[in-house]
Tab-separated table of C-alpha atoms in Angstrom:
chain	number	residue	atom	x	y	z
A	1	MET	CA	12.655	4.853	5.747
A	2	ALA	CA	10.069	2.597	4.350
A	3	GLU	CA	10.762	-1.036	4.765
A	4	ASN	CA	9.540	-4.192	2.838
A	5	LEU	CA	8.504	-7.493	4.825
A	6	ARG	CA	7.897	-10.800	3.331
A	7	THR	CA	4.664	-12.125	5.276
A	8	GLU	CA	2.252	-15.343	4.732
A	9	TYR	CA	0.109	-13.382	2.586
A	10	GLY	CA	2.658	-11.810	0.353
A	11	PHE	CA	4.367	-8.169	1.477
A	12	ARG	CA	3.961	-5.571	4.190
A	13	ILE	CA	5.430	-2.062	3.649
A	14	ASN	CA	6.242	-0.027	6.736
A	15	ALA	CA	6.277	3.704	5.622
A	16	PRO	CA	6.093	6.097	8.457
A	17	GLY	CA	7.155	9.718	8.417
A	18	TYR	CA	8.662	11.829	5.613
A	19	ILE	CA	10.445	9.990	2.520
A	20	THR	CA	12.869	11.626	0.173
A	21	PRO	CA	13.178	10.789	-3.361
A	22	ALA	CA	16.652	8.833	-2.513
A	23	GLU	CA	14.907	6.820	0.279
A	24	ALA	CA	11.747	6.024	-2.142
A	25	LYS	CA	14.295	5.009	-4.771
A	26	ALA	CA	16.019	2.617	-2.572
A	27	TRP	CA	12.878	1.351	-1.126
A	28	TYR	CA	11.344	0.539	-4.741
A	29	ASP	CA	14.533	-1.171	-5.612
A	30	ASP	CA	14.394	-3.245	-2.795
A	31	LEU	CA	10.598	-4.066	-3.211
A	32	ARG	CA	11.314	-5.265	-6.992
A	33	THR	CA	13.925	-7.520	-5.803
A	34	LYS	CA	11.727	-9.221	-3.024
A	35	VAL	CA	8.653	-9.325	-5.309
A	36	SER	CA	10.662	-10.607	-8.406
A	37	VAL	CA	10.943	-13.885	-6.310
A	38	LYS	CA	7.353	-14.535	-6.638
A	39	ARG	CA	7.659	-14.551	-10.471
A	40	GLY	CA	4.391	-13.427	-11.058
A	41	ARG	CA	2.614	-15.703	-8.545
A	42	PRO	CA	-0.796	-13.599	-6.786
A	43	PHE	CA	0.273	-12.005	-3.593
A	44	GLY	CA	-1.343	-9.490	-1.456
A	45	LEU	CA	0.009	-6.121	-0.043
A	46	LEU	CA	-0.506	-4.438	3.384
A	47	VAL	CA	1.027	-0.691	3.581
A	48	ASP	CA	1.302	0.558	6.940
A	49	MET	CA	1.556	4.385	6.192
A	50	ARG	CA	0.433	5.442	9.782
A	51	SER	CA	2.574	8.972	10.634
A	52	GLN	CA	3.205	9.409	6.958
A	53	LYS	CA	4.041	12.957	6.112
A	54	ALA	CA	3.490	14.813	2.851
A	55	ASN	CA	6.148	13.720	0.579
A	56	PRO	CA	7.681	15.750	-2.324
A	57	PRO	CA	6.626	15.105	-5.990
A	58	GLU	CA	9.471	13.152	-6.966
A	59	THR	CA	8.578	10.545	-3.832
A	60	GLN	CA	5.133	10.454	-4.947
A	61	GLU	CA	5.924	9.712	-8.438
A	62	ILE	CA	8.244	6.709	-7.621
A	63	ILE	CA	5.571	5.308	-5.393
A	64	LYS	CA	2.636	5.631	-8.060
A	65	ASN	CA	5.030	3.605	-10.186
A	66	ALA	CA	5.532	1.275	-7.635
A	67	MET	CA	1.715	0.715	-7.297
A	68	GLY	CA	1.541	0.155	-10.854
A	69	TRP	CA	4.398	-2.329	-11.076
A	70	LEU	CA	3.110	-4.151	-8.066
A	71	ARG	CA	-0.286	-4.594	-9.715
A	72	GLN	CA	1.495	-5.857	-13.181
A	73	ASN	CA	3.677	-8.258	-11.066
A	74	GLY	CA	1.131	-10.417	-9.291
A	75	MET	CA	-0.451	-7.897	-6.692
A	76	VAL	CA	-4.014	-8.997	-6.196
A	77	ARG	CA	-5.304	-6.793	-3.319
A	78	SER	CA	-3.789	-4.195	-1.223
A	79	ALA	CA	-4.780	-2.682	1.889
A	80	VAL	CA	-3.486	0.727	3.031
A	81	VAL	CA	-3.538	1.721	6.662
A	82	LEU	CA	-3.218	5.461	7.455
A	83	ASP	CA	-4.374	7.984	9.906
A	84	SER	CA	-4.543	10.970	8.214
A	85	THR	CA	-7.127	12.316	5.706
A	86	VAL	CA	-4.403	14.235	3.741
A	87	ALA	CA	-2.645	10.868	3.319
A	88	ARG	CA	-5.846	9.020	2.329
A	89	LEU	CA	-6.405	11.636	-0.656
A	90	MET	CA	-2.720	11.417	-1.896
A	91	MET	CA	-2.950	7.373	-1.947
A	92	VAL	CA	-6.383	7.758	-3.520
A	93	ARG	CA	-5.187	10.032	-6.059
A	94	MET	CA	-2.061	8.005	-6.749
A	95	ALA	CA	-4.206	4.757	-6.821
A	96	LYS	CA	-6.430	6.352	-9.681
A	97	GLN	CA	-3.501	7.490	-11.658
A	98	SER	CA	-1.823	4.048	-11.371
A	99	GLY	CA	-4.522	1.769	-11.893
A	100	VAL	CA	-4.752	-0.006	-8.650
A	101	TYR	CA	-7.863	1.838	-7.137
A	102	GLU	CA	-10.389	-1.036	-7.803
A	103	TRP	CA	-8.059	-3.558	-6.046
A	104	GLU	CA	-7.111	-1.368	-3.030
A	105	ARG	CA	-8.886	-0.369	0.372
A	106	TYR	CA	-8.074	2.421	2.719
A	107	ILE	CA	-8.442	2.058	6.766
A	108	ASP	CA	-8.181	4.818	8.750
A	109	ALA	CA	-6.205	3.460	12.170
A	110	SER	CA	-7.179	6.768	14.130
A	111	LYS	CA	-10.838	5.402	13.685
A	112	ASP	CA	-10.515	1.500	13.956
A	113	THR	CA	-8.333	-0.115	16.410
A	114	ASP	CA	-9.083	-3.488	14.500
A	115	TRP	CA	-7.319	-1.925	11.098
A	116	GLU	CA	-4.784	-5.052	10.973
A	117	HIS	CA	-7.018	-7.600	11.138
A	118	LYS	CA	-9.577	-5.930	8.557
A	119	ALA	CA	-6.689	-5.011	6.398
A	120	ILE	CA	-5.149	-8.971	6.334
A	121	ASP	CA	-9.059	-9.851	5.950
A	122	TRP	CA	-9.453	-7.822	2.551
A	123	ILE	CA	-6.047	-9.118	1.434
A	124	THR	CA	-6.625	-12.706	1.834
A	125	ASN	CA	-10.350	-13.230	2.004
A	126	ALA	CA	-11.542	-10.062	-0.233
A	127	THR	CA	-13.861	-9.303	2.772
A	128	GLU	CA	-14.569	-5.656	2.499
A	129	PRO	CA	-13.244	-3.561	5.533
A	130	SER	CA	-16.196	-1.000	6.052
A	131	LYS	CA	-18.661	0.297	3.786
A	132	GLU	CA	-18.389	3.520	5.530
A	133	GLU	CA	-14.723	3.795	4.371
A	134	ASP	CA	-15.631	3.181	0.777
A	135	ALA	CA	-18.376	5.747	0.963
A	136	ALA	CA	-15.810	8.351	2.141
A	137	ALA	CA	-13.403	7.617	-0.930
């Protein structure tokens, strides 16, 4: 099950494996509760979805809604860490559909051992993780 953690830069979501629609709904409810405390103040987001499996369309719809909601409620930048081309393509598609693509970067942890530092540097300082990663999008 996905979990939402508060951090010094905002929030970190750990979302490994397969997520059922019921788990996605519980995750989104918890996320809204935690983010609401910020009352619209800016924050960053790191999404760790290494080992993410293909989720059902209902789960993807909940995630897409969450992405748009986060942006509307203070998310300034997000970094998505993954280890699969399929997961990357799915996240890019949802980011474009939800309107957050411009503020989101993708880091392939299977190719970059410094993924966490690069993700946090993007979130806190707007330092591009890698031009090569951007070109692959």
